[in-house]
Amino acid sequence: MTATPFRSAVVPAAGLGTRFLPTTKTVPKELLPVVDTPGIELVAAEAAQAGAEQLLIVTSPGKDAVAAHFADSSELEATLAARGKDALAAKVRRAHELIAVRTVTQDEPLGLGHAIGCAREAIDPAEGCFAVLLPDDLVLPSGVLNTMSQVRAEKGGTVLCAFDIPREEISAYGVFDVGSTSFGDVADAPDVKQVRGMVEKPAAADAPSTFAAAGRYLLDVAVFDAIDRITPGAGGELQITDAIALLISEGHPVHVVVHRGGRHDLGNPGSYVRAFVDFALEHPDYGPELRTWLAARLAD
Ligand code: G1P
């Protein structure tokens, strides 16, 4: 595929970050560093790499610092360059150069479906589809959005990303009811499935499968009308899962790409620490020493 598959990428970042209090009294959770880079910059890089031209950050009042991270920083860059710190200046510049950023405000925390609906004003219906990346989720290695775009090119409609996870963890997620389908030359593609239904945070015994929605969506613009027609669901919130389930019930094609790689959840301190350590271990400056220290610490 040579054409850019989607133009806009929506990043919902309006939450209060309650699990990271007290830090999130003043620092948005999306700006917490993974080693030295905020999670949202990693997600922006993923969107840009997959072809997105604009990043639509859905924020709430008081979270201006999230968009400010992507603003022009030429003064700081000039100071660093004057001190001979060119590598650092390049790191500082990266966020601004990655992708054009625009913010959309969600005034009330009414759920993920509502947050995504707030981006409607910034997306031209002629774009056909748009991506959503949940900044809490790091999907590794990046590249799943490219595969999802290929699936949309062949199948049309909406394409999501699934992880096969243990059933005891399933009720924290949107869960897919799936059937087999063809993709490319393969009659029964192992990693592409047709979605017959979707349910948000089911009890483990009721879950239709162990395929859970990871935070990557390639949504047809038809989803905006569906968001207008849903009512509050799990947790009393307007759920994107319910809008997708509505589209499925109306015959809209929905498929998943089953991602077999890794994943990190930056959304709570326990799993955030894991992501931080994982990235730090791979870092050329900090990795070797951290490895030695960790081994000694664990042997204590
Ligand atoms: C959201 C979605 C859920 C999805 C999950 C992935 O839930 O509603 O369908 O599986 O993200 O991380 P949340 O984590 O916001 O409760």
PDB file of C-alpha atoms and ligand atoms in Angstrom:
ATOM      1  CA  MET A   1       0.000   0.000   0.000  1.00  0.00           C
ATOM      2  CA  THR A   2       1.444   3.349  -0.979  1.00  0.00           C
ATOM      3  CA  ALA A   3      -1.415   5.736  -0.088  1.00  0.00           C
ATOM      4  CA  THR A   4      -1.523   7.120   3.450  1.00  0.00           C
ATOM      5  CA  PRO A   5      -4.175   4.921   5.058  1.00  0.00           C
ATOM      6  CA  PHE A   6      -5.373   7.511   7.563  1.00  0.00           C
ATOM      7  CA  ARG A   7      -4.621  11.152   8.252  1.00  0.00           C
ATOM      8  CA  SER A   8      -5.693  11.728  11.856  1.00  0.00           C
ATOM      9  CA  ALA A   9      -4.770   9.959  15.058  1.00  0.00           C
ATOM     10  CA  VAL A  10      -6.818  10.615  18.191  1.00  0.00           C
ATOM     11  CA  VAL A  11      -5.195  10.268  21.613  1.00  0.00           C
ATOM     12  CA  PRO A  12      -7.653  10.434  24.519  1.00  0.00           C
ATOM     13  CA  ALA A  13      -5.806  12.152  27.376  1.00  0.00           C
ATOM     14  CA  ALA A  14      -8.548  13.756  29.442  1.00  0.00           C
ATOM     15  CA  GLY A  15      -8.483  11.421  32.460  1.00  0.00           C
ATOM     16  CA  LEU A  16      -7.685  12.518  35.995  1.00  0.00           C
ATOM     17  CA  GLY A  17      -4.934   9.950  36.441  1.00  0.00           C
ATOM     18  CA  THR A  18      -6.239   9.023  39.892  1.00  0.00           C
ATOM     19  CA  ARG A  19      -4.042   5.943  40.119  1.00  0.00           C
ATOM     20  CA  PHE A  20      -0.957   8.182  39.980  1.00  0.00           C
ATOM     21  CA  LEU A  21      -1.999  10.639  42.675  1.00  0.00           C
ATOM     22  CA  PRO A  22      -0.435  12.629  44.219  1.00  0.00           C
ATOM     23  CA  THR A  23       1.876  13.176  41.197  1.00  0.00           C
ATOM     24  CA  THR A  24      -1.076  13.811  38.899  1.00  0.00           C
ATOM     25  CA  LYS A  25      -2.222  16.763  41.029  1.00  0.00           C
ATOM     26  CA  THR A  26       0.029  18.820  38.746  1.00  0.00           C
ATOM     27  CA  VAL A  27       1.648  16.451  36.216  1.00  0.00           C
ATOM     28  CA  PRO A  28      -0.615  14.811  33.625  1.00  0.00           C
ATOM     29  CA  LYS A  29      -0.150  11.053  33.623  1.00  0.00           C
ATOM     30  CA  GLU A  30       0.567  11.136  29.877  1.00  0.00           C
ATOM     31  CA  LEU A  31       3.764  13.097  30.610  1.00  0.00           C
ATOM     32  CA  LEU A  32       5.229  10.573  33.034  1.00  0.00           C
ATOM     33  CA  PRO A  33       8.559   9.467  31.588  1.00  0.00           C
ATOM     34  CA  VAL A  34       9.430   6.060  30.257  1.00  0.00           C
ATOM     35  CA  VAL A  35      13.147   6.458  31.062  1.00  0.00           C
ATOM     36  CA  ASP A  36      13.402  10.038  29.722  1.00  0.00           C
ATOM     37  CA  THR A  37      10.549  10.353  27.233  1.00  0.00           C
ATOM     38  CA  PRO A  38       6.866  10.900  28.073  1.00  0.00           C
ATOM     39  CA  GLY A  39       4.584   8.020  27.163  1.00  0.00           C
ATOM     40  CA  ILE A  40       2.550  10.269  24.905  1.00  0.00           C
ATOM     41  CA  GLU A  41       5.622  11.066  22.788  1.00  0.00           C
ATOM     42  CA  LEU A  42       6.177   7.339  22.239  1.00  0.00           C
ATOM     43  CA  VAL A  43       2.563   7.010  21.114  1.00  0.00           C
ATOM     44  CA  ALA A  44       2.847  10.106  18.871  1.00  0.00           C
ATOM     45  CA  ALA A  45       5.928   8.592  17.240  1.00  0.00           C
ATOM     46  CA  GLU A  46       4.000   5.385  16.599  1.00  0.00           C
ATOM     47  CA  ALA A  47       1.137   7.332  14.980  1.00  0.00           C
ATOM     48  CA  ALA A  48       3.512   9.344  12.797  1.00  0.00           C
ATOM     49  CA  GLN A  49       5.375   6.205  11.750  1.00  0.00           C
ATOM     50  CA  ALA A  50       2.073   4.663  10.639  1.00  0.00           C
ATOM     51  CA  GLY A  51       1.360   7.674   8.403  1.00  0.00           C
ATOM     52  CA  ALA A  52      -0.712  10.030  10.576  1.00  0.00           C
ATOM     53  CA  GLU A  53      -0.354  13.722   9.762  1.00  0.00           C
ATOM     54  CA  GLN A  54      -2.243  15.192  12.692  1.00  0.00           C
ATOM     55  CA  LEU A  55      -2.456  14.127  16.314  1.00  0.00           C
ATOM     56  CA  LEU A  56      -5.706  15.132  17.997  1.00  0.00           C
ATOM     57  CA  ILE A  57      -5.149  15.105  21.728  1.00  0.00           C
ATOM     58  CA  VAL A  58      -8.401  15.006  23.677  1.00  0.00           C
ATOM     59  CA  THR A  59      -7.675  16.846  26.915  1.00  0.00           C
ATOM     60  CA  SER A  60      -9.628  18.195  29.837  1.00  0.00           C
ATOM     61  CA  PRO A  61      -9.355  21.685  31.335  1.00  0.00           C
ATOM     62  CA  GLY A  62      -6.116  22.053  33.300  1.00  0.00           C
ATOM     63  CA  LYS A  63      -4.093  19.582  31.214  1.00  0.00           C
ATOM     64  CA  ASP A  64      -2.503  22.094  28.845  1.00  0.00           C
ATOM     65  CA  ALA A  65       0.955  20.719  29.600  1.00  0.00           C
ATOM     66  CA  VAL A  66       0.221  17.669  27.425  1.00  0.00           C
ATOM     67  CA  ALA A  67      -0.027  19.724  24.218  1.00  0.00           C
ATOM     68  CA  ALA A  68       2.735  22.074  25.420  1.00  0.00           C
ATOM     69  CA  HIS A  69       5.121  19.130  25.237  1.00  0.00           C
ATOM     70  CA  PHE A  70       4.704  19.233  21.431  1.00  0.00           C
ATOM     71  CA  ALA A  71       5.037  23.027  21.102  1.00  0.00           C
ATOM     72  CA  ASP A  72       7.965  24.809  19.498  1.00  0.00           C
ATOM     73  CA  SER A  73      10.990  24.692  21.821  1.00  0.00           C
ATOM     74  CA  SER A  74      13.514  26.646  19.736  1.00  0.00           C
ATOM     75  CA  GLU A  75      14.674  28.775  22.678  1.00  0.00           C
ATOM     76  CA  LEU A  76      15.622  25.757  24.751  1.00  0.00           C
ATOM     77  CA  GLU A  77      17.167  24.127  21.693  1.00  0.00           C
ATOM     78  CA  ALA A  78      19.283  27.235  21.018  1.00  0.00           C
ATOM     79  CA  THR A  79      20.489  27.291  24.638  1.00  0.00           C
ATOM     80  CA  LEU A  80      21.448  23.626  24.444  1.00  0.00           C
ATOM     81  CA  ALA A  81      23.152  24.073  21.067  1.00  0.00           C
ATOM     82  CA  ALA A  82      25.137  27.062  22.388  1.00  0.00           C
ATOM     83  CA  ARG A  83      26.416  24.778  25.153  1.00  0.00           C
ATOM     84  CA  GLY A  84      27.457  22.190  22.599  1.00  0.00           C
ATOM     85  CA  LYS A  85      24.667  19.800  23.611  1.00  0.00           C
ATOM     86  CA  ASP A  86      23.467  19.020  20.096  1.00  0.00           C
ATOM     87  CA  ALA A  87      22.238  15.515  20.848  1.00  0.00           C
ATOM     88  CA  LEU A  88      20.081  16.844  23.664  1.00  0.00           C
ATOM     89  CA  ALA A  89      18.753  19.651  21.427  1.00  0.00           C
ATOM     90  CA  ALA A  90      17.682  17.018  18.890  1.00  0.00           C
ATOM     91  CA  LYS A  91      15.865  15.060  21.604  1.00  0.00           C
ATOM     92  CA  VAL A  92      14.034  18.201  22.683  1.00  0.00           C
ATOM     93  CA  ARG A  93      13.065  19.043  19.072  1.00  0.00           C
ATOM     94  CA  ARG A  94      11.713  15.579  18.288  1.00  0.00           C
ATOM     95  CA  ALA A  95       8.199  15.966  19.710  1.00  0.00           C
ATOM     96  CA  HIS A  96       7.576  19.198  17.807  1.00  0.00           C
ATOM     97  CA  GLU A  97       8.795  17.771  14.522  1.00  0.00           C
ATOM     98  CA  LEU A  98       7.062  14.402  14.780  1.00  0.00           C
ATOM     99  CA  ILE A  99       3.540  15.416  13.847  1.00  0.00           C
ATOM    100  CA  ALA A 100       1.151  18.396  13.864  1.00  0.00           C
ATOM    101  CA  VAL A 101      -0.725  18.471  17.164  1.00  0.00           C
ATOM    102  CA  ARG A 102      -4.148  19.885  17.833  1.00  0.00           C
ATOM    103  CA  THR A 103      -6.130  19.650  21.036  1.00  0.00           C
ATOM    104  CA  VAL A 104      -9.807  18.992  21.481  1.00  0.00           C
ATOM    105  CA  THR A 105     -11.425  19.559  24.869  1.00  0.00           C
ATOM    106  CA  GLN A 106     -13.607  17.058  26.663  1.00  0.00           C
ATOM    107  CA  ASP A 107     -15.370  19.091  29.325  1.00  0.00           C
ATOM    108  CA  GLU A 108     -16.839  16.183  31.259  1.00  0.00           C
ATOM    109  CA  PRO A 109     -15.450  12.674  31.857  1.00  0.00           C
ATOM    110  CA  LEU A 110     -18.280  10.763  30.170  1.00  0.00           C
ATOM    111  CA  GLY A 111     -16.241   7.821  28.886  1.00  0.00           C
ATOM    112  CA  LEU A 112     -13.899   6.732  26.098  1.00  0.00           C
ATOM    113  CA  GLY A 113     -16.657   6.737  23.467  1.00  0.00           C
ATOM    114  CA  HIS A 114     -17.553  10.302  24.374  1.00  0.00           C
ATOM    115  CA  ALA A 115     -13.882  11.360  24.336  1.00  0.00           C
ATOM    116  CA  ILE A 116     -13.425   9.951  20.832  1.00  0.00           C
ATOM    117  CA  GLY A 117     -16.672  11.662  19.763  1.00  0.00           C
ATOM    118  CA  CYS A 118     -15.147  15.006  20.816  1.00  0.00           C
ATOM    119  CA  ALA A 119     -12.623  14.637  17.956  1.00  0.00           C
ATOM    120  CA  ARG A 120     -15.377  14.690  15.344  1.00  0.00           C
ATOM    121  CA  GLU A 121     -15.085  18.460  14.764  1.00  0.00           C
ATOM    122  CA  ALA A 122     -11.431  18.068  13.768  1.00  0.00           C
ATOM    123  CA  ILE A 123     -11.841  15.174  11.321  1.00  0.00           C
ATOM    124  CA  ASP A 124     -13.076  15.659   7.759  1.00  0.00           C
ATOM    125  CA  PRO A 125     -15.611  12.897   6.946  1.00  0.00           C
ATOM    126  CA  ALA A 126     -13.787  12.528   3.610  1.00  0.00           C
ATOM    127  CA  GLU A 127     -10.834  11.064   5.559  1.00  0.00           C
ATOM    128  CA  GLY A 128     -12.881   7.861   5.731  1.00  0.00           C
ATOM    129  CA  CYS A 129     -11.239   6.551   8.875  1.00  0.00           C
ATOM    130  CA  PHE A 130      -8.952   7.618  11.700  1.00  0.00           C
ATOM    131  CA  ALA A 131      -6.747   5.945  14.270  1.00  0.00           C
ATOM    132  CA  VAL A 132      -7.150   5.985  18.036  1.00  0.00           C
ATOM    133  CA  LEU A 133      -4.170   5.275  20.267  1.00  0.00           C
ATOM    134  CA  LEU A 134      -4.716   4.970  24.010  1.00  0.00           C
ATOM    135  CA  PRO A 135      -1.623   6.528  25.592  1.00  0.00           C
ATOM    136  CA  ASP A 136      -1.693   4.076  28.519  1.00  0.00           C
ATOM    137  CA  ASP A 137      -0.988   1.211  26.143  1.00  0.00           C
ATOM    138  CA  LEU A 138       2.388   0.581  24.580  1.00  0.00           C
ATOM    139  CA  VAL A 139       2.049  -2.080  21.890  1.00  0.00           C
ATOM    140  CA  LEU A 140       5.447  -3.545  21.037  1.00  0.00           C
ATOM    141  CA  PRO A 141       7.100  -3.667  18.643  1.00  0.00           C
ATOM    142  CA  SER A 142       5.223  -0.792  17.014  1.00  0.00           C
ATOM    143  CA  GLY A 143       3.827  -1.395  13.546  1.00  0.00           C
ATOM    144  CA  VAL A 144       0.456  -2.968  14.305  1.00  0.00           C
ATOM    145  CA  LEU A 145      -1.319   0.109  12.869  1.00  0.00           C
ATOM    146  CA  ASN A 146       0.333  -0.594   9.526  1.00  0.00           C
ATOM    147  CA  THR A 147      -1.048  -4.133   9.533  1.00  0.00           C
ATOM    148  CA  MET A 148      -4.453  -2.791  10.589  1.00  0.00           C
ATOM    149  CA  SER A 149      -4.362  -0.374   7.620  1.00  0.00           C
ATOM    150  CA  GLN A 150      -3.656  -3.259   5.266  1.00  0.00           C
ATOM    151  CA  VAL A 151      -6.643  -5.120   6.688  1.00  0.00           C
ATOM    152  CA  ARG A 152      -8.883  -2.081   6.180  1.00  0.00           C
ATOM    153  CA  ALA A 153      -7.613  -1.746   2.594  1.00  0.00           C
ATOM    154  CA  GLU A 154      -8.764  -5.319   1.913  1.00  0.00           C
ATOM    155  CA  LYS A 155     -11.834  -5.618   4.135  1.00  0.00           C
ATOM    156  CA  GLY A 156     -13.060  -2.032   4.559  1.00  0.00           C
ATOM    157  CA  GLY A 157     -14.844  -0.913   7.718  1.00  0.00           C
ATOM    158  CA  THR A 158     -13.245  -0.813  11.138  1.00  0.00           C
ATOM    159  CA  VAL A 159     -10.134  -2.650  12.313  1.00  0.00           C
ATOM    160  CA  LEU A 160      -9.036  -3.152  15.915  1.00  0.00           C
ATOM    161  CA  CYS A 161      -6.080  -4.714  17.675  1.00  0.00           C
ATOM    162  CA  ALA A 162      -6.518  -7.792  19.856  1.00  0.00           C
ATOM    163  CA  PHE A 163      -4.327  -9.515  22.407  1.00  0.00           C
ATOM    164  CA  ASP A 164      -4.914 -13.077  23.473  1.00  0.00           C
ATOM    165  CA  ILE A 165      -4.772 -12.822  27.268  1.00  0.00           C
ATOM    166  CA  PRO A 166      -5.432 -15.181  30.201  1.00  0.00           C
ATOM    167  CA  ARG A 167      -9.150 -15.501  30.979  1.00  0.00           C
ATOM    168  CA  GLU A 168      -8.659 -14.392  34.599  1.00  0.00           C
ATOM    169  CA  GLU A 169      -7.558 -10.951  33.323  1.00  0.00           C
ATOM    170  CA  ILE A 170     -10.265 -10.550  30.697  1.00  0.00           C
ATOM    171  CA  SER A 171     -12.820  -8.539  32.644  1.00  0.00           C
ATOM    172  CA  ALA A 172     -10.611  -5.415  32.560  1.00  0.00           C
ATOM    173  CA  TYR A 173     -11.033  -5.177  28.790  1.00  0.00           C
ATOM    174  CA  GLY A 174     -13.296  -4.879  25.778  1.00  0.00           C
ATOM    175  CA  VAL A 175     -13.649  -8.466  24.525  1.00  0.00           C
ATOM    176  CA  PHE A 176     -14.273  -9.751  21.002  1.00  0.00           C
ATOM    177  CA  ASP A 177     -16.524 -12.501  19.726  1.00  0.00           C
ATOM    178  CA  VAL A 178     -14.532 -13.609  16.684  1.00  0.00           C
ATOM    179  CA  GLY A 179     -14.780 -15.911  13.688  1.00  0.00           C
ATOM    180  CA  SER A 180     -12.167 -16.960  11.153  1.00  0.00           C
ATOM    181  CA  THR A 181     -11.683 -15.105   7.895  1.00  0.00           C
ATOM    182  CA  SER A 182      -9.341 -14.883   4.933  1.00  0.00           C
ATOM    183  CA  PHE A 183      -6.616 -12.286   4.520  1.00  0.00           C
ATOM    184  CA  GLY A 184      -4.489 -11.928   1.401  1.00  0.00           C
ATOM    185  CA  ASP A 185      -3.839 -15.387   0.010  1.00  0.00           C
ATOM    186  CA  VAL A 186      -4.510 -17.162   3.310  1.00  0.00           C
ATOM    187  CA  ALA A 187      -7.966 -18.724   3.617  1.00  0.00           C
ATOM    188  CA  ASP A 188      -8.000 -18.971   7.425  1.00  0.00           C
ATOM    189  CA  ALA A 189      -5.648 -16.208   8.517  1.00  0.00           C
ATOM    190  CA  PRO A 190      -4.198 -16.950  11.978  1.00  0.00           C
ATOM    191  CA  ASP A 191      -3.839 -13.293  12.982  1.00  0.00           C
ATOM    192  CA  VAL A 192      -6.816 -11.620  11.292  1.00  0.00           C
ATOM    193  CA  LYS A 193     -10.319 -12.384  12.520  1.00  0.00           C
ATOM    194  CA  GLN A 194     -13.792 -11.202  11.764  1.00  0.00           C
ATOM    195  CA  VAL A 195     -15.537  -9.637  14.764  1.00  0.00           C
ATOM    196  CA  ARG A 196     -19.112 -10.825  15.330  1.00  0.00           C
ATOM    197  CA  GLY A 197     -19.674  -8.901  18.549  1.00  0.00           C
ATOM    198  CA  MET A 198     -17.877  -6.952  21.249  1.00  0.00           C
ATOM    199  CA  VAL A 199     -18.577  -6.491  24.955  1.00  0.00           C
ATOM    200  CA  GLU A 200     -16.977  -4.142  27.492  1.00  0.00           C
ATOM    201  CA  LYS A 201     -15.546  -5.617  30.700  1.00  0.00           C
ATOM    202  CA  PRO A 202     -17.573  -8.852  30.869  1.00  0.00           C
ATOM    203  CA  ALA A 203     -17.356 -11.243  33.804  1.00  0.00           C
ATOM    204  CA  ALA A 204     -14.738 -13.899  32.980  1.00  0.00           C
ATOM    205  CA  ALA A 205     -17.428 -16.593  32.677  1.00  0.00           C
ATOM    206  CA  ASP A 206     -19.395 -14.507  30.151  1.00  0.00           C
ATOM    207  CA  ALA A 207     -16.463 -13.414  27.995  1.00  0.00           C
ATOM    208  CA  PRO A 208     -17.022 -14.527  24.396  1.00  0.00           C
ATOM    209  CA  SER A 209     -13.286 -15.211  23.919  1.00  0.00           C
ATOM    210  CA  THR A 210      -9.899 -14.377  25.394  1.00  0.00           C
ATOM    211  CA  PHE A 211      -9.217 -11.796  22.673  1.00  0.00           C
ATOM    212  CA  ALA A 212      -9.076  -8.397  24.406  1.00  0.00           C
ATOM    213  CA  ALA A 213      -9.006  -4.960  22.814  1.00  0.00           C
ATOM    214  CA  ALA A 214      -5.602  -3.322  23.113  1.00  0.00           C
ATOM    215  CA  GLY A 215      -5.541   0.428  22.817  1.00  0.00           C
ATOM    216  CA  ARG A 216      -5.245   0.686  19.028  1.00  0.00           C
ATOM    217  CA  TYR A 217      -8.263   1.333  16.830  1.00  0.00           C
ATOM    218  CA  LEU A 218      -8.709   2.162  13.158  1.00  0.00           C
ATOM    219  CA  LEU A 219     -12.250   3.470  13.144  1.00  0.00           C
ATOM    220  CA  ASP A 220     -14.438   4.186  10.161  1.00  0.00           C
ATOM    221  CA  VAL A 221     -15.940   7.698  10.444  1.00  0.00           C
ATOM    222  CA  ALA A 222     -19.329   5.954  10.674  1.00  0.00           C
ATOM    223  CA  VAL A 223     -18.453   5.447  14.357  1.00  0.00           C
ATOM    224  CA  PHE A 224     -19.311   9.082  15.135  1.00  0.00           C
ATOM    225  CA  ASP A 225     -22.999   8.520  14.359  1.00  0.00           C
ATOM    226  CA  ALA A 226     -22.918   5.311  16.380  1.00  0.00           C
ATOM    227  CA  ILE A 227     -21.433   7.202  19.371  1.00  0.00           C
ATOM    228  CA  ASP A 228     -24.389   9.584  19.155  1.00  0.00           C
ATOM    229  CA  ARG A 229     -26.777   6.633  19.436  1.00  0.00           C
ATOM    230  CA  ILE A 230     -25.344   4.690  22.387  1.00  0.00           C
ATOM    231  CA  THR A 231     -26.353   5.037  26.020  1.00  0.00           C
ATOM    232  CA  PRO A 232     -24.097   4.724  29.078  1.00  0.00           C
ATOM    233  CA  GLY A 233     -22.735   1.191  29.488  1.00  0.00           C
ATOM    234  CA  ALA A 234     -20.066  -0.387  31.720  1.00  0.00           C
ATOM    235  CA  GLY A 235     -19.144   1.948  34.580  1.00  0.00           C
ATOM    236  CA  GLY A 236     -21.991   4.283  33.583  1.00  0.00           C
ATOM    237  CA  GLU A 237     -19.830   5.624  30.734  1.00  0.00           C
ATOM    238  CA  LEU A 238     -20.295   6.024  26.984  1.00  0.00           C
ATOM    239  CA  GLN A 239     -18.106   3.157  25.773  1.00  0.00           C
ATOM    240  CA  ILE A 240     -16.430   2.989  22.349  1.00  0.00           C
ATOM    241  CA  THR A 241     -16.958  -0.778  22.620  1.00  0.00           C
ATOM    242  CA  ASP A 242     -20.736  -0.237  22.581  1.00  0.00           C
ATOM    243  CA  ALA A 243     -20.535   2.036  19.524  1.00  0.00           C
ATOM    244  CA  ILE A 244     -18.530  -0.637  17.697  1.00  0.00           C
ATOM    245  CA  ALA A 245     -20.983  -3.347  18.815  1.00  0.00           C
ATOM    246  CA  LEU A 246     -23.810  -1.210  17.402  1.00  0.00           C
ATOM    247  CA  LEU A 247     -22.028  -0.884  14.058  1.00  0.00           C
ATOM    248  CA  ILE A 248     -21.494  -4.659  13.936  1.00  0.00           C
ATOM    249  CA  SER A 249     -25.199  -5.262  14.588  1.00  0.00           C
ATOM    250  CA  GLU A 250     -25.955  -3.051  11.599  1.00  0.00           C
ATOM    251  CA  GLY A 251     -23.689  -5.034   9.262  1.00  0.00           C
ATOM    252  CA  HIS A 252     -20.608  -2.762   9.337  1.00  0.00           C
ATOM    253  CA  PRO A 253     -17.474  -4.883   8.775  1.00  0.00           C
ATOM    254  CA  VAL A 254     -15.205  -5.083  11.822  1.00  0.00           C
ATOM    255  CA  HIS A 255     -11.982  -7.117  12.000  1.00  0.00           C
ATOM    256  CA  VAL A 256      -9.143  -7.520  14.458  1.00  0.00           C
ATOM    257  CA  VAL A 257      -5.447  -7.989  13.983  1.00  0.00           C
ATOM    258  CA  VAL A 258      -4.199 -10.327  16.700  1.00  0.00           C
ATOM    259  CA  HIS A 259      -0.951  -8.840  17.944  1.00  0.00           C
ATOM    260  CA  ARG A 260       1.476 -11.504  19.159  1.00  0.00           C
ATOM    261  CA  GLY A 261       4.131  -9.094  20.421  1.00  0.00           C
ATOM    262  CA  GLY A 262       4.514  -7.400  23.769  1.00  0.00           C
ATOM    263  CA  ARG A 263       2.480  -4.810  25.559  1.00  0.00           C
ATOM    264  CA  HIS A 264       2.955  -2.434  28.469  1.00  0.00           C
ATOM    265  CA  ASP A 265       0.239  -0.717  30.485  1.00  0.00           C
ATOM    266  CA  LEU A 266       1.380   2.716  31.628  1.00  0.00           C
ATOM    267  CA  GLY A 267      -1.970   3.273  33.349  1.00  0.00           C
ATOM    268  CA  ASN A 268      -1.111   2.132  36.865  1.00  0.00           C
ATOM    269  CA  PRO A 269       2.055   2.383  38.951  1.00  0.00           C
ATOM    270  CA  GLY A 270       2.719  -1.376  39.119  1.00  0.00           C
ATOM    271  CA  SER A 271       2.765  -1.979  35.388  1.00  0.00           C
ATOM    272  CA  TYR A 272       4.287   1.450  34.661  1.00  0.00           C
ATOM    273  CA  VAL A 273       7.353   0.445  36.678  1.00  0.00           C
ATOM    274  CA  ARG A 274       7.677  -2.674  34.553  1.00  0.00           C
ATOM    275  CA  ALA A 275       7.596  -0.602  31.354  1.00  0.00           C
ATOM    276  CA  PHE A 276      10.162   1.809  32.764  1.00  0.00           C
ATOM    277  CA  VAL A 277      12.547  -0.970  33.784  1.00  0.00           C
ATOM    278  CA  ASP A 278      12.053  -2.799  30.476  1.00  0.00           C
ATOM    279  CA  PHE A 279      12.924   0.315  28.447  1.00  0.00           C
ATOM    280  CA  ALA A 280      15.795   1.222  30.787  1.00  0.00           C
ATOM    281  CA  LEU A 281      17.316  -2.251  30.409  1.00  0.00           C
ATOM    282  CA  GLU A 282      17.409  -1.707  26.620  1.00  0.00           C
ATOM    283  CA  HIS A 283      18.931   1.764  26.934  1.00  0.00           C
ATOM    284  CA  PRO A 284      22.608   1.932  25.895  1.00  0.00           C
ATOM    285  CA  ASP A 285      23.535   4.411  28.676  1.00  0.00           C
ATOM    286  CA  TYR A 286      21.568   2.969  31.575  1.00  0.00           C
ATOM    287  CA  GLY A 287      20.914  -0.659  30.628  1.00  0.00           C
ATOM    288  CA  PRO A 288      24.197  -2.403  31.524  1.00  0.00           C
ATOM    289  CA  GLU A 289      24.541  -0.809  34.973  1.00  0.00           C
ATOM    290  CA  LEU A 290      20.863  -1.297  35.786  1.00  0.00           C
ATOM    291  CA  ARG A 291      21.128  -4.968  34.868  1.00  0.00           C
ATOM    292  CA  THR A 292      24.049  -5.459  37.246  1.00  0.00           C
ATOM    293  CA  TRP A 293      22.340  -3.527  40.052  1.00  0.00           C
ATOM    294  CA  LEU A 294      19.049  -5.377  39.592  1.00  0.00           C
ATOM    295  CA  ALA A 295      20.745  -8.772  39.696  1.00  0.00           C
ATOM    296  CA  ALA A 296      22.538  -7.828  42.933  1.00  0.00           C
ATOM    297  CA  ARG A 297      19.357  -6.320  44.417  1.00  0.00           C
ATOM    298  CA  LEU A 298      17.340  -9.430  43.627  1.00  0.00           C
ATOM    299  CA  ALA A 299      20.015 -11.653  45.129  1.00  0.00           C
ATOM    300  CA  ASP A 300      19.765  -9.733  48.433  1.00  0.00           C
TER     301      ASP A 300
HETATM  302  C1  G1P B   1     -10.245   0.788  27.587  1.00  0.00           C
HETATM  303  C2  G1P B   1     -11.350   0.213  26.692  1.00  0.00           C
HETATM  304  C3  G1P B   1     -11.263  -1.314  26.653  1.00  0.00           C
HETATM  305  C4  G1P B   1      -9.872  -1.735  26.220  1.00  0.00           C
HETATM  306  C5  G1P B   1      -8.797  -1.098  27.129  1.00  0.00           C
HETATM  307  C6  G1P B   1      -7.403  -1.374  26.594  1.00  0.00           C
HETATM  308  O1  G1P B   1     -10.532   0.403  28.917  1.00  0.00           O
HETATM  309  O2  G1P B   1     -12.607   0.634  27.166  1.00  0.00           O
HETATM  310  O3  G1P B   1     -12.233  -1.835  25.766  1.00  0.00           O
HETATM  311  O4  G1P B   1      -9.764  -3.137  26.226  1.00  0.00           O
HETATM  312  O5  G1P B   1      -8.963   0.333  27.196  1.00  0.00           O
HETATM  313  O6  G1P B   1      -6.426  -0.892  27.452  1.00  0.00           O
HETATM  314  P1  G1P B   1      -9.845   1.124  30.200  1.00  0.00           P
HETATM  315  O7  G1P B   1      -8.454   0.574  30.307  1.00  0.00           O
HETATM  316  O8  G1P B   1      -9.839   2.585  29.905  1.00  0.00           O
HETATM  317  O9  G1P B   1     -10.704   0.762  31.363  1.00  0.00           O
END
